[in-house]
Amino acid sequence: MTLKPVKSAPRSDAESLYLSAAGARADDAPWLAALRKQATEEFSQIGLPHRRMEAWKYTDLRALDRAGFAPAQAGTTVVPPLAHGVGEIDEIVILNGLVVEESLRPERFSGITIMSIRTALTEAPQVLENTIGAARPLDRSSLYALNLSLMNDGLVLIAEKGASHPRPIVLRYVNDSVEPTSVHVRNVIVAGEGAKITLVENREAGTGANFLNAVTDLRLADTAQVNHYKFDQCSSESLTVTLANADLGAEARYENVGLSLGGKAARVETQVRFSGEGGLARLGGVLAGEGRDHIDHTTLARHDVPGCACEEEFRAILTDQARGVFQGQISVAPNAQKTDSRMLMRGLLLSEDASMRCKPELEIYADDVKCAHGTSVGNIDDDALFYMMSRGIPQIEARALLVEAFSKDVVELITDEWVRQQFTRQLTDKLGRIVGDWSS
Amino acid sequence: MLEVRNLHASVGGTEILKGLNLTMKPGEVHAIMGPNGAGKSTLAYVLAGRDGYDVTEGSISFCGQDLCKLNVDERAAAGVFLAFQYPLEIPGVPTMTFLRTAVNAQRKARGEKEMDAPSFLRLIREKSKMFKVEDKMLKRPLNVGFSGGEKKRMEVLQMAALEPKLAILDETDSGLDIDSLRIVAEGVNALRSPDHSALVITHYQRLLDYIVPDVVHVLADGRIVKSGDKTLALELEEHGYEAIATDAA
Ligand SMILES: Nc1ncnc2c1ncn2[C@@H]1O[C@H](COP(=O)(O)OP(=O)(O)OP(=O)(O)O)[C@@H](O)[C@H]1O
Ligand SMILES: [Mg+2]
């Protein structure tokens, strides 16, 4: 696939910095070396995504990332486990972009092969060639190319037919560098027929400013179930760009819900391709921003076969000068009859200067489909506030209850109990701060 | 207990209350009747402290406090409760969370100990039995999907749980079936005591058969134009407001 080069400005410092790190890796198989070379070429032509590209119209990374982030060096920190997860989850740590091998603990998995990309490069190159080598994202940005060009590591998880893992697998992105650094991670998740897994990508703030560029490929065979969640605690000087690229077989179920709590720029993109009939995807996200946070959730759902359903539920809660972006593209091929698609985005702006951009895009070529979508942006309902206060609830508490209520429908999408609790806890903490600051 | 003097209030720049006087003694039940658009709900909102209902003249004293100086939630904690003519639906806020937050916020504001979970559950179970509010209603978000009558019963359940010194019921009887009407009236009567008064806004004499008022007022064009005992309500039912208004002029 080639991209039309967009006539662009001279190369920025950031772009030069990223390109200086590109090049073949010693362990690369020939197919990967070729892919990398092509990707590097692509990035060098296009540069960082910017506002003149349709898919990045509202999230201009060239403007948001001027100086660039140098490639991260291996970390030294011993990462303590998540206090609230001991025993209930399986943690895998990716420190400064490299999988901490001791955190893999294969003995905790059955019917599931788990290894780092680095290991797979030498021990299971065929798996990577069949996945990364054959990946066909619905939309491929220059950051995808940059990821291909610079990625060193990530998680490979292969669940055999019928395998079912009882605990959430929490992939922790941790950064211990002090200087601004970038990491480019690639994960490969393959769920065999009927397999069931829960994957959580937990992006932690890290010590210094940092840039996380993560691509996760997910292959769901027929009737497989993958619950995929993303927690993003991106700091106000940091960038997060994550892409989940899921391909669903017949009657597969894919759930993807993200919580974005800030960032200089945080872009969470989810692409779902329905390749087998009867697939179901539930996508959701809560964007909670303050200060000058910029949070973007983008979804693409492509119905290539009949009888699949996609539900999307997004909420943005923004204060100060925070900016939110939601783009939702749904495309239904001519033969994809009986597609059922629902997409709702609602924004709550708690200050004059907060803003929300919504871009729903429907391309429907089949005639027998159900497709409902809506977006709305507003403020807290004064009547509801008065009603609650008239029962003695102080204004700040009443607001907090109403703001929390606003995101309920997204929280309810989450099947996994542990994740739902974490989601609620992190969101409540954040909203407490947003509502508290805002009333003072 | 409540002393409203020469109250003028406007909504969106239009004067609605035009020199209203009302005095309630502790434990009394007063009924307010009057034609549509007279300003009954406006009075209720002014007492509750709703934004946009501006007092331009006059005073409101409640249990010795200047009510106008208090916020909406402070008035509630001081003992003012308004059962809304049109109760709101609040999606996403679970009814039980709402009730517990309200009960404990008021207690906290009054410097009392918060209610623990078992006592709170007992309280709500008792009240919901009294007002025939089903468990499945308590499990839903506040008022969401409730019928008109169910919403009104939820209002009185809240009243009973909060035990206000002054309960203002704005047409709580409208839209209720006979059984619900009796249930609501019993709730008000149960609260009635030397410390608990009620201001009952209604269009129908029927409610006053169940909640027998000490005083009945006629509110017309932003003023109390006539007051009397419970027989005034019967008189109104028979002759209408027109006659009373001419009579009073
Ligand atoms: N926001 C507003 N702006 C301007 N006028 C208003 C506003 N709200 C109410 N009013 C007017 O105030 C007057 C009194 O209204 P209010 O609701 O108090 O009447 P009411 O006595 O409760 O009537 P009903 O018996 O129909 O409930 C009406 O003429 C109404 O149109
Ligand atoms: Mg009214």
XYZ file of C-alpha atoms and ligand atoms in Angstrom:
721
model
C 0.000 0.000 0.000
C 1.393 3.359 -0.895
C 0.296 6.676 0.415
C -0.043 9.712 -1.724
C 2.609 12.084 -0.469
C 1.019 15.292 0.698
C 3.037 18.309 -0.267
C 4.517 19.210 3.023
C 6.597 21.731 4.903
C 10.351 21.231 5.317
C 11.272 18.480 7.733
C 10.835 19.537 11.368
C 13.345 18.953 14.176
C 11.065 16.252 15.531
C 10.884 14.452 12.211
C 14.651 14.596 11.758
C 15.141 13.227 15.245
C 12.855 10.243 14.560
C 14.455 9.520 11.213
C 17.939 9.577 12.708
C 16.967 6.529 14.774
C 15.593 4.557 11.821
C 17.422 1.721 10.158
C 17.615 -2.063 10.013
C 17.865 -4.019 13.283
C 20.307 -6.888 13.587
C 17.569 -9.455 14.284
C 15.332 -8.483 11.403
C 14.283 -11.186 8.985
C 14.468 -10.079 5.349
C 10.702 -9.466 5.118
C 10.867 -7.205 8.176
C 13.949 -5.390 6.960
C 12.095 -4.661 3.726
C 8.986 -3.483 5.589
C 11.037 -1.211 7.787
C 12.861 0.274 4.859
C 9.628 1.032 3.077
C 8.076 2.475 6.241
C 11.066 4.714 6.880
C 10.820 5.956 3.329
C 7.129 6.653 3.847
C 7.691 8.609 7.035
C 10.510 10.580 5.532
C 8.189 11.669 2.736
C 5.113 12.429 4.808
C 6.426 13.400 8.235
C 4.217 13.607 11.305
C 0.462 13.640 10.670
C -0.926 17.143 10.469
C -4.163 19.011 9.992
C -4.167 18.928 6.198
C -4.626 15.173 6.367
C -8.307 14.339 6.669
C -7.876 11.760 9.456
C -5.722 14.139 11.510
C -7.603 17.345 10.801
C -8.220 18.090 14.468
C -5.080 16.538 15.919
C -2.122 18.213 14.338
C 0.845 16.271 15.633
C 3.293 18.291 13.636
C 2.225 21.338 15.610
C 1.963 19.472 18.906
C 5.329 17.730 18.632
C 7.899 20.249 17.423
C 11.042 19.240 19.277
C 10.561 15.479 19.125
C 11.351 12.747 21.628
C 14.665 10.899 21.402
C 14.533 7.073 21.369
C 14.338 5.740 24.913
C 17.262 3.899 26.500
C 16.690 0.687 28.422
C 15.227 1.384 31.871
C 16.719 0.497 35.228
C 13.772 0.798 37.559
C 12.312 -2.235 39.263
C 8.638 -1.619 38.658
C 6.455 -2.417 41.686
C 3.198 -4.268 40.994
C -0.063 -2.360 40.806
C -1.221 -2.204 44.416
C -4.835 -2.908 43.554
C -4.170 -5.837 41.267
C -2.098 -8.360 43.220
C -3.292 -11.876 42.417
C -6.264 -10.656 40.435
C -4.411 -9.803 37.259
C -1.369 -10.790 35.227
C 0.977 -7.873 34.801
C 3.392 -7.531 31.947
C 5.729 -4.588 32.138
C 7.056 -2.734 29.122
C 9.749 -0.455 30.499
C 10.941 2.270 28.144
C 9.593 0.281 25.243
C 11.194 -3.058 26.141
C 9.334 -5.997 27.610
C 10.659 -6.906 31.063
C 11.136 -10.625 30.402
C 10.698 -11.692 34.060
C 7.237 -10.152 34.047
C 5.992 -12.597 31.395
C 5.537 -15.608 33.719
C 4.324 -18.139 31.132
C 3.527 -20.618 33.930
C 0.445 -18.557 34.748
C -1.038 -19.248 31.314
C -2.431 -22.366 29.805
C -3.284 -22.758 26.151
C -1.672 -19.393 25.674
C 1.768 -18.656 24.313
C 3.213 -15.448 25.520
C 6.533 -13.903 24.560
C 8.170 -10.638 23.638
C 8.532 -9.474 20.058
C 12.294 -9.575 20.593
C 12.115 -13.258 21.418
C 9.668 -13.934 18.625
C 12.024 -12.349 16.095
C 14.394 -15.258 16.606
C 12.132 -17.995 17.973
C 8.863 -17.536 16.113
C 9.558 -15.305 13.124
C 6.809 -17.002 11.126
C 4.170 -15.781 13.572
C 5.340 -12.237 13.095
C 5.447 -12.552 9.359
C 1.865 -13.853 9.359
C 0.656 -11.014 11.552
C 2.788 -7.891 11.349
C 3.902 -8.786 7.855
C 0.307 -9.328 6.722
C -1.374 -6.540 8.713
C -3.757 -4.454 6.670
C -4.994 -1.588 8.811
C -8.099 0.166 7.501
C -6.239 3.411 7.571
C -2.539 3.705 7.837
C -0.981 6.920 9.031
C 2.620 8.007 8.929
C 2.793 7.164 12.636
C 1.991 3.584 11.787
C 4.925 3.757 9.396
C 7.089 5.328 12.099
C 6.092 2.557 14.467
C 7.095 -0.067 11.921
C 10.331 1.731 11.302
C 11.341 2.127 14.962
C 9.668 -0.627 16.993
C 11.976 -2.918 18.954
C 9.623 -4.845 21.149
C 6.121 -5.525 22.382
C 3.924 -8.408 23.399
C 3.054 -11.472 21.380
C 0.120 -13.419 22.757
C -1.332 -16.419 21.022
C -4.374 -18.088 22.513
C -5.076 -21.557 21.163
C -8.489 -22.676 20.056
C -10.795 -22.759 23.072
C -8.254 -21.307 25.505
C -9.764 -19.076 28.132
C -7.716 -16.967 30.490
C -9.406 -16.143 33.783
C -7.624 -12.910 34.653
C -7.127 -9.581 32.905
C -3.704 -9.405 31.289
C -2.435 -5.942 32.064
C 0.192 -4.547 29.779
C 1.885 -1.704 31.612
C 3.711 0.973 29.680
C 6.172 2.423 32.147
C 8.778 5.062 31.489
C 11.645 5.921 33.837
C 13.675 8.332 31.727
C 14.079 11.911 32.775
C 14.765 13.332 29.330
C 11.927 13.432 26.798
C 11.948 10.053 25.082
C 9.817 8.069 22.699
C 8.904 4.419 22.516
C 7.371 2.560 19.612
C 5.727 -0.653 20.667
C 4.043 -3.310 18.563
C 1.792 -5.947 20.088
C 0.357 -8.975 18.372
C -2.682 -10.714 19.792
C -4.054 -13.830 18.148
C -7.164 -15.420 19.612
C -7.977 -18.839 18.194
C -11.471 -20.168 17.667
C -13.573 -19.697 20.793
C -10.642 -18.345 22.821
C -11.386 -15.751 25.489
C -8.974 -13.156 26.781
C -9.014 -9.794 28.485
C -6.216 -7.397 27.670
C -5.652 -4.073 29.388
C -3.191 -1.533 28.066
C -2.223 0.627 30.993
C -0.273 3.666 29.942
C 1.309 5.148 33.048
C 2.427 8.755 33.275
C 6.157 8.040 33.611
C 8.849 10.204 35.122
C 9.590 12.634 32.314
C 7.817 13.794 29.192
C 7.458 10.886 26.824
C 5.834 9.758 23.645
C 4.147 6.385 23.424
C 3.379 5.151 19.933
C 1.777 1.722 20.245
C 0.199 -0.435 17.589
C -1.710 -3.548 18.575
C -2.850 -6.049 15.971
C -5.663 -8.315 17.030
C -6.834 -11.346 15.107
C -10.008 -12.892 16.387
C -10.823 -16.264 14.875
C -14.462 -17.394 14.683
C -16.327 -17.088 18.011
C -13.252 -15.716 19.808
C -13.795 -13.053 22.468
C -11.331 -10.324 23.235
C -12.038 -7.657 25.797
C -9.556 -4.893 25.297
C -9.295 -1.860 27.548
C -7.053 1.154 27.601
C -6.181 3.362 30.516
C -4.204 6.414 29.563
C -2.656 8.618 32.206
C -0.692 10.694 29.761
C 0.922 13.713 31.444
C 0.423 17.230 30.132
C 3.840 17.263 28.381
C 3.477 13.798 26.910
C 1.986 12.235 23.823
C 0.089 9.011 23.416
C -0.865 7.554 20.085
C -2.319 4.084 20.197
C -3.855 2.118 17.400
C -5.814 -1.074 17.841
C -6.309 -2.868 14.599
C -8.787 -5.697 15.029
C -9.961 -8.273 12.530
C -13.047 -10.239 13.563
C -13.985 -13.683 12.346
C -17.530 -15.055 12.324
C -19.416 -14.480 15.575
C -16.327 -13.074 17.222
C -16.832 -10.487 19.954
C -14.532 -7.591 20.486
C -14.937 -5.050 23.235
C -12.711 -1.992 23.348
C -13.214 0.702 25.967
C -10.715 3.438 26.747
C -10.277 5.977 29.494
C -8.165 8.967 28.549
C -7.235 11.239 31.394
C -5.211 13.868 29.589
C -2.096 14.600 27.617
C -0.525 17.211 25.430
C -1.991 15.008 22.731
C -3.606 11.636 23.234
C -4.998 9.848 20.231
C -6.722 6.554 20.722
C -7.655 4.933 17.468
C -9.615 1.752 17.056
C -10.087 0.045 13.728
C -12.404 -2.890 13.405
C -12.830 -4.993 10.338
C -15.673 -7.483 10.278
C -14.463 -10.395 8.188
C -16.929 -13.087 9.265
C -20.701 -12.953 9.669
C -22.298 -12.348 13.043
C -19.390 -10.419 14.571
C -20.040 -7.976 17.379
C -17.912 -5.031 18.478
C -18.616 -2.697 21.348
C -16.425 0.371 21.369
C -16.424 3.044 24.010
C -14.389 5.751 25.578
C -14.388 8.504 28.139
C -12.283 11.565 27.414
C -11.690 13.551 30.598
C -9.528 16.604 30.078
C -8.456 19.738 31.899
C -5.783 22.407 31.434
C -4.609 22.271 27.836
C -5.208 18.557 27.342
C -5.929 17.395 23.834
C -7.704 14.048 23.609
C -8.789 12.353 20.402
C -10.747 9.132 20.065
C -11.103 7.885 16.535
C -12.906 4.773 15.375
C -13.225 3.069 12.031
C -15.582 0.170 11.571
C -15.652 -1.655 8.301
C -18.419 -4.096 7.538
C -17.251 -6.350 4.725
C -19.727 -9.149 5.445
C -23.437 -9.308 6.388
C -24.979 -9.527 9.820
C -22.456 -7.820 12.093
C -23.167 -5.325 14.833
C -21.134 -2.441 16.154
C -22.114 -0.348 19.158
C -20.197 2.796 19.988
C -20.645 4.912 23.078
C -18.327 7.849 23.813
C -18.392 10.682 26.328
C -16.144 13.691 26.736
C -15.939 15.782 29.893
C -13.751 18.803 29.395
C -12.858 21.877 31.359
C -10.365 24.784 31.194
C -8.980 24.936 27.643
C -9.119 21.208 27.068
C -9.933 20.013 23.576
C -11.714 16.830 22.663
C -12.005 15.150 19.296
C -14.225 12.290 18.262
C -14.156 10.831 14.778
C -16.289 7.844 13.989
C -16.232 6.271 10.590
C -18.575 3.473 9.660
C -18.428 1.873 6.266
C -20.763 -0.817 5.075
C -19.918 -2.742 1.900
C -22.723 -3.400 -0.621
C -23.111 -7.038 0.446
C -23.005 -6.324 4.190
C -26.779 -6.506 4.639
C -28.345 -6.622 8.109
C -25.532 -4.579 9.551
C -26.549 -3.071 12.865
C -24.619 -0.021 13.840
C -25.117 2.504 16.573
C -22.812 5.353 17.477
C -23.316 7.995 20.117
C -20.928 10.692 21.247
C -21.881 13.212 23.902
C -19.718 15.989 25.214
C -19.994 17.965 28.423
C -18.133 21.253 28.374
C -17.607 22.672 31.825
C -15.887 25.883 30.810
C -16.194 28.532 28.124
C -12.847 27.667 26.583
C -13.172 23.901 26.434
C -14.037 22.596 23.001
C -15.191 19.456 21.302
C -14.971 18.484 17.650
C -17.082 15.621 16.353
C -16.854 14.052 12.949
C -19.169 11.128 12.270
C -18.729 9.665 8.806
C -21.046 7.081 7.339
C -20.422 5.326 4.065
C -23.237 2.893 3.576
C -23.534 0.912 0.374
C -25.968 -1.760 1.540
C -29.704 -1.014 1.737
C -30.932 -3.286 4.506
C -28.997 -1.889 7.456
C -29.763 -0.282 10.780
C -27.578 2.665 11.429
C -28.170 5.252 14.120
C -25.710 7.873 15.129
C -25.769 11.061 17.112
C -23.504 13.626 18.645
C -24.314 16.356 21.125
C -22.336 18.817 23.154
C -23.723 20.733 26.112
C -23.383 21.806 29.692
C -24.749 20.547 33.007
C -28.525 20.702 33.202
C -29.434 23.561 35.570
C -32.829 22.077 36.343
C -31.289 18.794 37.430
C -28.779 20.720 39.535
C -31.567 22.678 41.240
C -33.552 19.530 41.871
C -30.623 17.846 43.585
C -29.668 20.918 45.599
C -33.251 21.342 46.736
C -32.771 18.008 48.528
C -29.824 19.431 50.434
C -27.000 18.190 48.227
C -24.324 20.918 48.025
C -23.634 22.246 44.553
C -20.209 20.680 44.187
C -21.483 17.234 45.136
C -24.528 17.591 42.923
C -22.303 18.520 39.993
C -19.982 15.618 40.687
C -22.927 13.204 40.722
C -24.283 14.592 37.470
C -20.910 14.533 35.746
C -20.305 10.981 36.859
C -23.792 9.989 35.737
C -22.935 11.373 32.339
C -20.361 8.654 31.657
C -22.432 5.756 33.037
C -23.377 4.309 29.667
C -19.730 3.862 28.758
C -18.831 2.261 32.079
C -21.702 -0.159 31.586
C -20.158 -1.441 28.366
C -17.310 -2.943 30.373
C -17.808 -6.646 30.961
C -14.762 -7.273 33.129
C -15.472 -6.576 36.791
C -11.895 -5.662 37.808
C -11.575 -3.277 34.873
C -14.934 -1.699 35.581
C -13.855 -0.960 39.140
C -10.553 0.543 38.025
C -12.298 2.565 35.396
C -14.806 3.964 37.872
C -12.157 4.681 40.479
C -9.802 6.494 38.102
C -12.619 8.410 36.499
C -14.138 9.453 39.829
C -10.745 10.699 41.044
C -10.260 12.696 37.899
C -13.783 14.124 37.878
C -13.422 15.085 41.527
C -10.462 17.222 40.499
C -12.169 18.628 37.419
C -15.386 19.532 39.228
C -13.538 20.791 42.305
C -11.294 23.153 40.336
C -14.107 24.308 38.231
C -16.371 25.487 41.025
C -13.629 27.392 42.828
C -42.385 29.613 61.645
C -42.815 31.105 58.192
C -43.356 34.796 57.754
C -43.580 36.156 54.214
C -43.970 39.914 54.061
C -44.809 42.049 51.054
C -43.006 39.647 48.762
C -42.319 40.863 45.245
C -40.562 38.482 42.921
C -39.889 38.440 39.229
C -38.977 35.812 36.696
C -37.076 36.863 33.598
C -37.793 40.525 34.339
C -41.566 40.014 34.705
C -43.044 40.616 38.141
C -45.070 37.571 39.150
C -45.462 37.954 42.919
C -46.776 41.390 43.737
C -46.779 41.964 47.464
C -47.594 38.565 48.917
C -48.124 38.096 52.649
C -48.279 34.719 54.374
C -47.855 33.690 57.979
C -47.666 30.074 59.118
C -47.422 28.982 62.722
C -45.503 25.840 63.742
C -47.383 22.649 62.953
C -49.991 24.267 60.751
C -51.079 23.020 57.366
C -51.992 25.719 54.877
C -53.541 25.154 51.491
C -53.017 27.486 48.577
C -55.495 27.456 45.729
C -55.761 29.758 42.783
C -56.167 30.013 39.040
C -53.554 28.821 36.548
C -50.716 31.259 36.192
C -51.474 33.006 39.485
C -47.944 32.468 40.806
C -48.332 29.396 43.060
C -45.357 27.496 41.648
C -43.411 30.740 41.559
C -43.964 31.131 45.298
C -42.795 27.562 45.834
C -39.622 28.126 43.793
C -38.892 31.421 45.523
C -39.130 29.667 48.880
C -36.817 26.891 47.659
C -34.372 29.446 46.237
C -34.362 28.608 42.551
C -31.985 30.599 40.320
C -33.735 33.178 38.173
C -36.531 33.771 40.669
C -35.508 37.154 42.002
C -36.900 38.674 45.160
C -37.113 42.402 44.426
C -38.882 43.533 47.583
C -40.116 42.180 50.893
C -38.792 39.472 53.197
C -39.042 35.806 54.031
C -38.301 34.679 57.548
C -38.137 30.964 58.299
C -37.690 29.781 61.897
C -36.061 33.103 62.678
C -33.653 32.967 59.715
C -33.627 35.224 56.674
C -34.316 32.603 54.021
C -33.154 34.829 51.164
C -29.604 34.699 52.494
C -29.375 30.918 52.178
C -28.394 28.793 49.158
C -30.761 26.182 47.827
C -29.027 23.329 49.678
C -28.765 25.355 52.891
C -32.506 25.991 52.814
C -33.065 22.266 52.449
C -30.819 21.557 55.413
C -32.694 24.237 57.382
C -35.880 22.257 56.742
C -37.494 23.477 53.532
C -38.656 20.772 51.155
C -40.356 21.206 47.792
C -42.263 18.388 46.148
C -42.101 19.403 42.506
C -45.141 19.864 40.310
C -43.102 18.164 37.570
C -40.388 15.972 39.139
C -37.263 15.648 36.994
C -35.735 12.531 35.531
C -32.031 12.295 36.260
C -30.443 9.616 34.067
C -27.335 7.933 35.403
C -27.868 8.851 39.057
C -29.078 5.790 40.948
C -32.101 6.546 43.136
C -30.528 5.043 46.257
C -27.278 6.979 45.803
C -29.272 10.152 45.396
C -31.351 9.512 48.507
C -28.380 8.590 50.661
C -26.388 11.597 49.478
C -29.317 13.894 50.254
C -30.055 12.458 53.702
C -26.411 12.570 54.748
C -25.685 15.973 53.232
C -28.497 17.464 55.296
C -27.316 15.727 58.436
C -23.773 16.908 57.854
C -24.935 20.480 57.273
C -26.796 20.385 60.581
C -23.759 18.984 62.377
C -25.400 15.598 62.918
C -23.816 12.200 62.470
C -24.204 10.642 59.018
C -26.502 7.659 58.739
C -24.793 4.282 58.329
C -25.776 1.966 55.487
C -28.032 -0.429 57.471
C -30.015 2.374 59.146
C -30.396 4.114 55.829
C -31.645 0.940 54.151
C -34.104 0.386 56.978
C -35.361 3.953 56.629
C -35.900 3.651 52.883
C -37.470 0.214 53.167
C -39.961 1.551 55.684
C -40.819 4.605 53.605
C -41.063 2.743 50.337
C -43.522 0.342 51.912
C -45.548 3.281 53.161
C -45.697 4.922 49.716
C -45.921 1.698 47.725
C -42.682 2.413 45.916
C -41.469 -0.869 44.494
C -37.897 -2.117 44.842
C -37.421 -2.071 41.104
C -38.112 1.666 41.100
C -35.425 2.206 43.731
C -32.999 0.302 41.525
C -33.503 2.584 38.555
C -31.863 5.952 37.961
C -33.835 8.689 39.689
C -37.362 8.986 38.246
C -36.220 7.566 34.907
C -39.084 5.761 33.237
C -41.385 6.307 36.246
C -45.041 7.038 35.499
C -46.479 10.406 36.511
C -48.018 8.937 39.661
C -44.851 7.007 40.542
C -42.837 10.196 40.322
C -45.206 11.922 42.739
C -44.984 9.030 45.194
C -41.192 9.242 44.951
C -41.447 12.923 45.868
C -43.361 12.171 49.052
C -41.038 9.297 49.852
C -38.182 11.802 49.755
C -40.174 14.144 51.953
C -40.826 11.412 54.490
C -37.137 10.410 54.536
C -35.913 13.985 54.964
C -38.551 15.024 57.540
C -38.584 18.720 56.659
C -39.940 21.415 58.966
C -41.808 22.878 56.035
C -42.995 20.648 53.226
C -44.239 22.506 50.177
C -46.314 20.273 47.931
C -46.878 21.764 44.513
C -49.891 19.991 43.013
C -48.662 16.660 44.268
C -52.251 15.410 43.895
C -52.513 16.196 40.183
C -52.530 13.061 38.091
C -52.857 10.691 41.048
C -55.359 7.858 41.170
C -57.634 7.610 44.216
C -55.428 5.101 46.054
C -52.253 7.067 45.443
C -53.999 10.218 46.610
C -54.837 8.556 49.902
C -51.284 7.232 50.270
C -49.796 10.675 49.662
C -52.212 12.306 52.103
C -51.385 9.735 54.773
C -47.704 10.560 54.289
C -48.321 14.240 54.891
C -50.553 13.545 57.872
C -47.952 11.215 59.382
C -45.379 13.991 59.270
C -47.782 16.550 60.689
C -46.684 17.555 64.201
C -45.857 20.712 66.165
C -42.442 20.724 64.403
C -43.609 19.892 60.917
C -45.792 22.101 58.799
C -46.988 21.838 55.240
C -47.936 24.233 52.484
C -50.184 22.378 50.097
C -50.751 23.827 46.638
C -53.731 22.241 44.933
C -56.543 22.795 42.503
C -58.835 20.237 44.087
C -60.884 20.262 47.224
C -60.697 16.445 47.188
C -57.132 16.380 48.576
C -58.248 18.590 51.447
C -60.747 15.948 52.502
C -57.710 13.851 53.388
C -55.287 16.553 54.491
C -57.484 18.870 56.472
C -55.920 22.338 56.352
C -55.846 24.852 59.187
C -55.978 27.715 56.733
C -56.924 28.002 53.071
C -55.592 30.866 50.925
C -56.569 32.053 47.515
C -53.637 33.247 45.443
C -54.531 35.359 42.434
C -52.381 37.653 40.350
C -49.367 37.361 42.635
C -51.139 38.092 45.916
C -53.086 36.273 48.600
C -56.537 37.724 47.970
C -58.499 35.771 50.511
C -57.852 33.470 53.457
C -60.219 31.398 55.516
C -60.724 28.013 57.146
C -61.324 24.730 55.336
C -64.815 25.784 54.273
C -63.242 28.315 51.901
C -62.130 25.430 49.722
C -65.703 24.163 49.494
C -66.890 27.627 48.657
C -64.323 27.871 45.850
C -65.359 24.520 44.476
C -68.918 25.753 44.277
C -68.524 29.310 43.024
C -65.103 29.429 41.292
C -62.311 31.998 41.638
C -64.099 34.715 39.706
C -66.670 35.273 42.441
C -64.009 35.275 45.164
C -61.821 37.744 43.298
C -64.744 40.152 42.770
C -65.745 39.592 46.347
C -62.261 40.440 47.578
C -61.889 43.544 45.410
N -39.364 31.777 33.096
C -40.457 32.557 33.030
N -40.422 33.721 32.345
C -41.512 34.517 32.279
N -42.688 34.218 32.864
C -42.779 33.097 33.570
C -41.672 32.202 33.708
N -42.051 31.151 34.456
C -43.341 31.378 34.772
N -43.778 32.526 34.257
C -45.116 33.093 34.363
O -45.409 33.311 35.708
C -46.784 33.167 35.938
C -47.011 32.318 37.145
O -46.596 30.997 36.859
P -46.723 29.844 37.943
O -46.095 28.642 37.352
O -46.200 30.337 39.231
O -48.286 29.654 38.014
P -49.156 28.640 38.881
O -49.981 29.443 39.764
O -48.280 27.628 39.490
O -50.033 27.972 37.739
P -50.592 26.458 37.562
O -51.791 26.362 38.361
O -50.887 26.360 36.106
O -49.489 25.533 37.972
C -47.372 32.607 34.658
O -48.031 33.651 33.959
C -46.175 32.130 33.878
O -46.387 32.244 32.490
Mg -47.931 25.601 39.228
